[in-house]
Every structure is written in structure tokens, then in C-alpha cells.
CSV table of C-alpha atoms and ligand atoms in Angstrom, one decimal:
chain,number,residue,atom,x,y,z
R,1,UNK,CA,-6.2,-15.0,39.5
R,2,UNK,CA,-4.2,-14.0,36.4
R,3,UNK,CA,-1.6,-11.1,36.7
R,4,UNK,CA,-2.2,-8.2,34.0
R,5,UNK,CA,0.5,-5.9,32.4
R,6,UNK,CA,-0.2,-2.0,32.7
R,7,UNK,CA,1.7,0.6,32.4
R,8,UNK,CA,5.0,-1.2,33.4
R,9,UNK,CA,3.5,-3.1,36.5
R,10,UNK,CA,2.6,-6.6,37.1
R,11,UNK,CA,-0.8,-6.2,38.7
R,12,UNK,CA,-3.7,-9.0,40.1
R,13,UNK,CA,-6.6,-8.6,37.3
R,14,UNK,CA,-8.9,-7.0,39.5
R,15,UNK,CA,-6.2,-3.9,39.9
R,16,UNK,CA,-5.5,-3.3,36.2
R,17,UNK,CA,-7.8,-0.7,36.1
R,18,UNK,CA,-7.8,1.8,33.0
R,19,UNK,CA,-9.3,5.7,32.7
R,20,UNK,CA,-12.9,6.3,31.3
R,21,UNK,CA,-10.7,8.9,29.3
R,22,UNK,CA,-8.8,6.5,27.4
R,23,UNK,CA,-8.7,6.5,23.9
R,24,UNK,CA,-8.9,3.3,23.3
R,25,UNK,CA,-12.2,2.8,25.4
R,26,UNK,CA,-13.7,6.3,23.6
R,27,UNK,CA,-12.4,5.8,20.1
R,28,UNK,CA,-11.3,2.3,19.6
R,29,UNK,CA,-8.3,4.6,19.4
R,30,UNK,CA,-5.5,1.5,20.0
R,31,UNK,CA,-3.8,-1.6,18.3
R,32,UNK,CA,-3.2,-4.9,19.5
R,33,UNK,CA,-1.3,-8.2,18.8
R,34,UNK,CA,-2.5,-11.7,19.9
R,35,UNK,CA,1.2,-13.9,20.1
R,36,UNK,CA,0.1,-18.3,20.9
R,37,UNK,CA,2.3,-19.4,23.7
R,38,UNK,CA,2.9,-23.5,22.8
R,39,UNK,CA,4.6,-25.6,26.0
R,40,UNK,CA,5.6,-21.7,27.5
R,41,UNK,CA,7.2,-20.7,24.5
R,42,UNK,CA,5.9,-17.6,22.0
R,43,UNK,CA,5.2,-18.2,18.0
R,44,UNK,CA,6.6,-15.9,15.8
R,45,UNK,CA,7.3,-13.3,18.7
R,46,UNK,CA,9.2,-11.2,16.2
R,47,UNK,CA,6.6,-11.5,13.3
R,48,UNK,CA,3.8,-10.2,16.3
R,49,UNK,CA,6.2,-7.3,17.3
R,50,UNK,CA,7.1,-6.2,13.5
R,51,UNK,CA,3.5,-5.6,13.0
R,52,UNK,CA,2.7,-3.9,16.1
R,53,UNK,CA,5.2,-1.4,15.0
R,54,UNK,CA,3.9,-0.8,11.2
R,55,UNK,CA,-0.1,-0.6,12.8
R,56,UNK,CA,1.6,2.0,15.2
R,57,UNK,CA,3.0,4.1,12.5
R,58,UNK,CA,-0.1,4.1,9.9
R,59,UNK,CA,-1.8,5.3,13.1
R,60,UNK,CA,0.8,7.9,14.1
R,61,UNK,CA,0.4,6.4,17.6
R,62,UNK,CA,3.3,6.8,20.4
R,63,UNK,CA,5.1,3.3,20.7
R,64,UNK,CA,5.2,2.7,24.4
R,65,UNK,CA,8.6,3.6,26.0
R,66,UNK,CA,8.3,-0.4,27.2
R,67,UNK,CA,8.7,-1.1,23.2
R,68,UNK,CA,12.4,-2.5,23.5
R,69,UNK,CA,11.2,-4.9,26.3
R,70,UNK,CA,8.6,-6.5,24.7
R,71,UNK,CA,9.9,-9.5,24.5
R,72,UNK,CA,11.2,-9.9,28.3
R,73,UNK,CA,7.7,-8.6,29.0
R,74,UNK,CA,5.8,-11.6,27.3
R,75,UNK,CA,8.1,-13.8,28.8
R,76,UNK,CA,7.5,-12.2,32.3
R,77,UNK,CA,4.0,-13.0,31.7
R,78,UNK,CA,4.1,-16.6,30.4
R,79,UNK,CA,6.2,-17.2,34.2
R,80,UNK,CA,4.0,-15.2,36.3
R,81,UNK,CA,0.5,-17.2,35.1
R,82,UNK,CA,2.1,-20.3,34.5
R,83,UNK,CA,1.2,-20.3,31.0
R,84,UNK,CA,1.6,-23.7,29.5
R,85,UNK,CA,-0.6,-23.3,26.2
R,86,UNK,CA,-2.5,-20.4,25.0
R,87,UNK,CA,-2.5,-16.6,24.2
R,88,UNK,CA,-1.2,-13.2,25.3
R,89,UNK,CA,-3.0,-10.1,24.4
R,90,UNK,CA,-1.0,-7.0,23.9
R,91,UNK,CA,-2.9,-3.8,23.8
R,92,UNK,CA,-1.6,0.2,22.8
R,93,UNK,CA,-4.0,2.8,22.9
R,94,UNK,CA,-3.4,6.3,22.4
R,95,UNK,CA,-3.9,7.1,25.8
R,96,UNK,CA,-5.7,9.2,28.3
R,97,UNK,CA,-5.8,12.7,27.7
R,98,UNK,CA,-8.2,13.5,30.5
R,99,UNK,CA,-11.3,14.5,28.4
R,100,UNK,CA,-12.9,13.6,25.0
R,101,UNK,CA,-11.9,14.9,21.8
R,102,UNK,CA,-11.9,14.2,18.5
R,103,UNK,CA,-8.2,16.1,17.9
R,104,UNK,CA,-5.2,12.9,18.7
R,105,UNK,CA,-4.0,14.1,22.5
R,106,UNK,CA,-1.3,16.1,23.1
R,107,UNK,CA,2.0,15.0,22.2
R,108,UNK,CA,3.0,14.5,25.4
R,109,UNK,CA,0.4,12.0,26.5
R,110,UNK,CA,1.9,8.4,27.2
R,111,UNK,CA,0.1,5.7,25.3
R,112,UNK,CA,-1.7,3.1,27.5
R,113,UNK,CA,0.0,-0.6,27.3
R,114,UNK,CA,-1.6,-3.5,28.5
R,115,UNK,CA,-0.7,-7.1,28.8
R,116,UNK,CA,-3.0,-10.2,29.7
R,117,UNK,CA,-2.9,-14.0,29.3
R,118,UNK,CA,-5.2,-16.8,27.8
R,119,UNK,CA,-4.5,-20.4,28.8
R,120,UNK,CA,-6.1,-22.9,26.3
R,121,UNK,CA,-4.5,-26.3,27.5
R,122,UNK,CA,-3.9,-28.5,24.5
R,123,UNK,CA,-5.0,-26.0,22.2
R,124,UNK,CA,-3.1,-27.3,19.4
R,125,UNK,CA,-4.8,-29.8,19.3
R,126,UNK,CA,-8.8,-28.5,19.3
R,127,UNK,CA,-11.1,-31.1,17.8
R,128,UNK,CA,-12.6,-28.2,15.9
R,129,UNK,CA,-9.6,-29.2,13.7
R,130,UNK,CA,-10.0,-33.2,13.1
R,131,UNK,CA,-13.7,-32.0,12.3
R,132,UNK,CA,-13.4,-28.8,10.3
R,133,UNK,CA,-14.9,-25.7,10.7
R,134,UNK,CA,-18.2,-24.9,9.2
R,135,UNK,CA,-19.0,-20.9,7.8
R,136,UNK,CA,-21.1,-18.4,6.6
R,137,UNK,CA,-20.4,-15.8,4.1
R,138,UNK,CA,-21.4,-12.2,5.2
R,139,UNK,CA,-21.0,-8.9,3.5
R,140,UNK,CA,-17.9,-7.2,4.9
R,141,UNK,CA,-18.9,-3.8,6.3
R,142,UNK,CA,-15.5,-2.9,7.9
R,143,UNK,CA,-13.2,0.2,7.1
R,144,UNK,CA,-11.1,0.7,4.5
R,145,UNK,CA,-7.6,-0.1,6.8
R,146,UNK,CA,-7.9,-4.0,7.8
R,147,UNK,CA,-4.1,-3.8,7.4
R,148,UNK,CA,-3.9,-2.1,10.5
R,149,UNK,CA,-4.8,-4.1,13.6
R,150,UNK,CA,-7.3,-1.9,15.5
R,151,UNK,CA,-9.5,-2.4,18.8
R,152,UNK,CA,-12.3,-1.5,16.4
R,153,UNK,CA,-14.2,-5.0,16.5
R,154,UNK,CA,-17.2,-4.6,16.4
R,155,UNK,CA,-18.0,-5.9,12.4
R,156,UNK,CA,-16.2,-8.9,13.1
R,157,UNK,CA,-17.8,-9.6,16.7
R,158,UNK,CA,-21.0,-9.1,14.8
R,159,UNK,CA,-20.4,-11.4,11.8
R,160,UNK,CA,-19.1,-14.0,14.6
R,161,UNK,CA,-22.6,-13.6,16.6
R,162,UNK,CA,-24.3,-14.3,13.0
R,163,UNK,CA,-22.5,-17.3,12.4
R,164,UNK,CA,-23.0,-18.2,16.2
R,165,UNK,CA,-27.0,-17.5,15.0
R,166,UNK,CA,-26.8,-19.9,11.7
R,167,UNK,CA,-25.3,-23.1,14.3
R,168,UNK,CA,-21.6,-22.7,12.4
R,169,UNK,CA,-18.1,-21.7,13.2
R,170,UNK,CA,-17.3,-18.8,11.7
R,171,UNK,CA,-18.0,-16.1,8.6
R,172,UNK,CA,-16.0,-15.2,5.8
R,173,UNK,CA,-16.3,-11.5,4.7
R,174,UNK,CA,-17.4,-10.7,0.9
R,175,UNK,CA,-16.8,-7.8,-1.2
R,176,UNK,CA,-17.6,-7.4,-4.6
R,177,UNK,CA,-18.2,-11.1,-4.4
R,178,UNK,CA,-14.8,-12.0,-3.9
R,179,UNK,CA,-13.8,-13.4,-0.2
R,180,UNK,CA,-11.9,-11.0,2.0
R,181,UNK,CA,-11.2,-12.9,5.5
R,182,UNK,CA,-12.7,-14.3,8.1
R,183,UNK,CA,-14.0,-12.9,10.9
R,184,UNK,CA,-10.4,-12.9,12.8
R,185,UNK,CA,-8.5,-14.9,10.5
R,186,UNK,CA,-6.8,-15.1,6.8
R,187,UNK,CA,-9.1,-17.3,4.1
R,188,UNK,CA,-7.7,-20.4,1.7
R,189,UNK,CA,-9.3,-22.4,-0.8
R,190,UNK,CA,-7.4,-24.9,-3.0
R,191,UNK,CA,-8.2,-25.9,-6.4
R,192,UNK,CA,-6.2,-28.2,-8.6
R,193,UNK,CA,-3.4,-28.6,-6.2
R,194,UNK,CA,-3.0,-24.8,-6.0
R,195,UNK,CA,-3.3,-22.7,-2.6
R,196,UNK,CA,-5.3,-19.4,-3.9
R,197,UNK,CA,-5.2,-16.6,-0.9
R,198,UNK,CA,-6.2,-12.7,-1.3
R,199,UNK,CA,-3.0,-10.7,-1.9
R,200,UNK,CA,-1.7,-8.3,0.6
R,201,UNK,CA,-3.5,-4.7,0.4
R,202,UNK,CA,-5.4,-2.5,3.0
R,203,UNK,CA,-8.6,-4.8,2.7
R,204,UNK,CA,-6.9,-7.7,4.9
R,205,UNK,CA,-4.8,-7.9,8.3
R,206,UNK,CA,-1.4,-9.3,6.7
R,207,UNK,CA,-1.7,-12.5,9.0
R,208,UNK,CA,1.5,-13.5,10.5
R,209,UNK,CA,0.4,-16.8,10.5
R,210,UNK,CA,-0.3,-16.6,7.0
R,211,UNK,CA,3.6,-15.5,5.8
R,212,UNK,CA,4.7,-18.7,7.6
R,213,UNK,CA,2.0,-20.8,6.2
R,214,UNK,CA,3.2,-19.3,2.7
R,215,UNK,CA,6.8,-20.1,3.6
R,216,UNK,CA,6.2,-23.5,4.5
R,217,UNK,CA,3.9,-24.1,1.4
R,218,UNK,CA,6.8,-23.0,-1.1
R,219,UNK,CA,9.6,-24.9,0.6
R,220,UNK,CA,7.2,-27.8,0.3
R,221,UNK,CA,7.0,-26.9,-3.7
R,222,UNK,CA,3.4,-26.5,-3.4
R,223,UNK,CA,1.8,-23.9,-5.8
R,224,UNK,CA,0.7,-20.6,-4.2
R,225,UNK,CA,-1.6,-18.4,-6.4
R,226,UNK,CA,-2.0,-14.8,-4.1
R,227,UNK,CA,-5.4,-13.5,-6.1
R,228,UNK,CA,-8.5,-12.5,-4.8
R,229,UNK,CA,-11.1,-15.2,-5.3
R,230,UNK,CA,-15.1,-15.5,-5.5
R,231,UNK,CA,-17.7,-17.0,-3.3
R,232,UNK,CA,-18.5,-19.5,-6.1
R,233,UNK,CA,-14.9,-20.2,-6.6
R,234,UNK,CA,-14.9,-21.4,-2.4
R,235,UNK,CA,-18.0,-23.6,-2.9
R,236,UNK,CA,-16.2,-25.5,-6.4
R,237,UNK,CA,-12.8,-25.4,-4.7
R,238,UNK,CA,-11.0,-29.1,-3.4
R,239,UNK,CA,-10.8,-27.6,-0.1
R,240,UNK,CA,-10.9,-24.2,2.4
R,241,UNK,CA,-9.1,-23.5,5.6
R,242,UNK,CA,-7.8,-20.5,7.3
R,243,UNK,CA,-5.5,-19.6,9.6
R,244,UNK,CA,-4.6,-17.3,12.4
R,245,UNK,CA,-2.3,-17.1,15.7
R,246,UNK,CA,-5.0,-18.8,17.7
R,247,UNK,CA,-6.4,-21.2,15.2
R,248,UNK,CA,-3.1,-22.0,13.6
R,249,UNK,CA,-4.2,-23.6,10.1
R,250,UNK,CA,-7.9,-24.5,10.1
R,251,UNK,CA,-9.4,-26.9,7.8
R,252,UNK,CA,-12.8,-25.6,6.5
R,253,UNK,CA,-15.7,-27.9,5.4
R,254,UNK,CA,-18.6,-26.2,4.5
R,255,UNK,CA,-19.5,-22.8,3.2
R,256,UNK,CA,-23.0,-21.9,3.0
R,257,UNK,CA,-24.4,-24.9,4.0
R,258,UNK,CA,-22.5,-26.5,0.6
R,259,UNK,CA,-19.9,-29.4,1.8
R,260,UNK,CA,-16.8,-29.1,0.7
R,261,UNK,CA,-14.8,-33.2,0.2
R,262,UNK,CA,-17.8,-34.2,1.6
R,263,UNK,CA,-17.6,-32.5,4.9
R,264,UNK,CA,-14.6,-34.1,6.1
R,265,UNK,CA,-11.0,-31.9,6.5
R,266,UNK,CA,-8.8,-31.9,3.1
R,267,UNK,CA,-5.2,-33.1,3.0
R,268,UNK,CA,-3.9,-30.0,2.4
R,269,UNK,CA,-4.8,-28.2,5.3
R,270,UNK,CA,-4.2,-31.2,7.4
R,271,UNK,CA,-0.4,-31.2,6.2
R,272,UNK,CA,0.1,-27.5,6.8
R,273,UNK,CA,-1.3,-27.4,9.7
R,274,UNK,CA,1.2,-30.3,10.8
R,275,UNK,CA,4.2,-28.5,9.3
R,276,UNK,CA,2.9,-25.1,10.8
R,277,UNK,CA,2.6,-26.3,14.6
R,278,UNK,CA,5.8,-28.6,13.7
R,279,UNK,CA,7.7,-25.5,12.7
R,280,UNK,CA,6.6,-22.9,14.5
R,281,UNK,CA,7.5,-24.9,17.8
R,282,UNK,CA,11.2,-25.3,16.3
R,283,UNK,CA,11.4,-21.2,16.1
R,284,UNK,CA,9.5,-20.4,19.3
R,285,UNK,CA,11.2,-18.6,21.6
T,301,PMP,N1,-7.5,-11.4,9.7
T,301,PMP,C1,-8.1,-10.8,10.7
T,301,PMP,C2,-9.2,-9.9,10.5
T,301,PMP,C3,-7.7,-11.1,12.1
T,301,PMP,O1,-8.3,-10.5,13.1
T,301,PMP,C4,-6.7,-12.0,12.3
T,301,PMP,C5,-6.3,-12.4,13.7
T,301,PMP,N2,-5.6,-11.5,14.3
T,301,PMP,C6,-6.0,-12.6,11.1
T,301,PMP,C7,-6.5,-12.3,9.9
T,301,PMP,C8,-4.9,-13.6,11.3
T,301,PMP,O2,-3.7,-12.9,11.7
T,301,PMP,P1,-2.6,-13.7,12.5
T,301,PMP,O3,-2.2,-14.9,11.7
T,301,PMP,O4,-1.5,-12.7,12.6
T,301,PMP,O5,-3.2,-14.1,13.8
């Protein structure tokens, strides 16, 4: 049984329990950070905690008085479930302010903090990745603040159930025919040697994953182009991958039932997803 962070104690899973009252169950009223835990050490722990702090403040959500220990907290996890490889899910809500109502609680109300681990032995190495990942483009129907990592999933979890329903991986979110993200992660294509990714703005979660991958790129002299880009652009481009915390740099190989390199992963992805894991285990903590 896994042992579950609440509130500042260590509890079995079946103990964690959270009020009917809380915002984050009535509202979708919380924020939350997914950190990858490779051989029992976090990536980019301080990229993960940075950005739980800005999606706090757009919110004007408490930070949990436990904010200072997040990082002994992870690491408290990681020992207590003998986590090797795989995830930890950090959750802040606003709260429970013992009834419903539209109007933020009082000021006085202690945000909610929870803590729970994934293990994904060997996840580094998912054969989703030596085969590539095949999506779906769907509208995107979300709110107008992706920058901000809210509980509010239910878009995504849909668009994920419709690619689920087409036989493919994943979906990649369109407005105005350009390509947003996917479902839960930041979108690529490549075109003439150049990695094109959407620009930073309120209509994508700035991926932690993806300001490494950009690092890496530009040490490596590669060309980085951050622009929106179309549909049609991702089924003419060389190649398509995303990436994420839990997917790390994933090649893509079809969109829309159109192969891209004729199905098979494209050697760009494939060498920043080496140099991502490669790095990222050199930095973990
Ligand atoms: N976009 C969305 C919508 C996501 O849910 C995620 C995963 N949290 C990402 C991008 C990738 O972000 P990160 O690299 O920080 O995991």
C-alpha cells in the first residue's frame, strides 16, 4: 500500500481522506505539479516548484505553510514507497471552507496539500518510444488560462478518451487551425532541420520539460523557431514529438491517420530524447 501526503502527515492510502467541502473537489478549485522520479532521484525538482508558485499566484491561492519543505517532502516520499522510477503528484487546492460557495473562502482557510506516488519501472524506457506515438487532432475547447496548471481536466481527459476511441495515442488540440498542445503535453514538429514549437502565452502550460528540451536544443546548435504552427504544417513536417514530465521527449509518427518518415521515429526526437534523459539524470536531485 502506498503512503499518501496530506496535510503534513504521512498516511496509508486508504486514510488520506479529503472533505466533500473542498474546493478542489467542488470547483476544480487547486493546482498541481507531476515531478518523474528516475533511479529515486527528482527531474527538474526546482523547475516543478517555480511553477507551482507562479500557478499559485495567477490563482491568488494560499501557498501551503509546508511550501519551504517541498523538496524534503518529495524526498520523504520517494523513501517511504520505495520509489525507484516513476511519478509524484503534488496537489494544492483552496481548501475546505465547510460549505459551497462561489466567493474564494475566508482568508483564513488553510489550503489542502496532497502528495502521492506513481511507480512506472523502467519508464524511461517505454516502447511507446522506439515505436512512436500515433494522434488525433481535436478542437481545443479549454479555458482561456492553460498557463496555469489547474485540476480542471476534464477537456483533456476527454480528447484522451477520443483518441483512446480512434485506436491512437494521444490528441493534439487545434485552434484557429494552428496546433496548441497535446492533451497533457507540449507539441514539436521539425521542418528543414528546424524545431518549430508554440510560443509561451496563456494558451499552453509552459512545460518544464519543454525549457530543458529548448536548452539542450540550442547548446546542441540546433535551430529553434518558437511560432505557432498549422495542422497542415504537422502533416508536411520531417517529424513531430512532444514532450512532458512523464513522457520525457516523445517521437510522434502519425497525425490524422497521415504517416509522418514513414511511420517510423525521426532522428531528431530520438537524439533529444537521449540528451533529455542523459541530462536530466546528471541534474536530478
Ligand atoms: N501541456 C499540458 C496541457 C500538460 O498537461 C503538460 C503536462 N503537465 C505539459 C504540457 C507538459 O508539461 P511538463 O513538461 O512540465 O510536464
Amino acid at each position: 500500500m502506498r503512503t499518501v501526503y496530506l496535510n503534513g502527515a504521512y498516511l496509508p492510502e486508504t486514510e488520506a481522506k479529503v472533505s466533500v467541502f473542498d474546493r478542489g473537489f467542488l470547483m476544480a478549485d487547486g493546482v498541481y505539479e507531476v515531478t518523474s522520479v528516475l533511479g529515486g532521484k527528482l527531474i527538474d525538482f526546482p523547475g516543478h516548484a517555480k511553477r507551482l508558485a507562479r500557478s499559485l499566484s495567477e490563482l491568488n491561492m494560499r501557498a501551503p505553510d509546508a511550501m519551504g519543505d517541498l523538496l524534503e517532502i518529495h524526498r520523504e516520499m520517494v523513501t517511504r514507497n520505495n520509489l525507484t522510477d516513476g511519478l509524484i503528484y503534488l496537489q494544492v487546492t483552496r481548501g475546505n471552507p465547510g460549505d459551497r460557495d462561489f466567493h474564494y473562502p475566508p482568508a483564513g482557510t488553510a489550503p489542502t496539500l496532497v502528495l502521492f506516488t506513481q511507480s512506472k519501472p523502467g519508464f524511461a524506457h517505454a516502447p511507446l518510444a522506439q515505436r512512436g506515438a500515433r494522434v488525433i487532432s481535436v478542437l481545443d475547447l479549454r479555458w482561456g488560462r492553460r498557463d496555469i496548471k489547474t485540476v480542471q481536466l476534464l477537456y483533456p481527459s476527454m480528447a484522451k478518451m477520443m483518441a483512446q476511441a480512434a485506436g491512437v495515442d494521444d490528441a493534439w488540440m487545434i485552434q484557429d487551425g494552428h496546433v496548441t498542445e497535446g492533451t497533457s503535453n507540449n507539441a514539436y514538429i521539425v521542418k528543414d532541420g528546424r524545431i518549430i514549437t508554440r510560443a509561451l502565452s496563456h494558451d499552453i502550460l509552459h512545460g518544464i520539460t519543454r525549457a530543458a528540451v529548448l536548452r539542450f536544443a540550442d547548446e546542441a546548435q540546433m535551430r529553434i523557431e518558437e511560432r505557432s504552427f498549422t495542422l497542415d504544417e504537422a502533416l508536411n513536417a520531417d517529424e513531430a514529438f512532444f514532450t512532458s514530465a512523464s513522457a520525457f521527449v516523445m517521437p510522434v509518427v502519425e497525425i490524422d491517420g497521415t504517416a509522418l518518415r514513414g511511420g517510423t521515429p525521426g532522428p531528431v526526437a530520438t537524439r533529444l530524447r537521449e540528451v533529455y534523459i542523459e541530462e536530466s539524470l546528471k541534474s536530478a536531485i
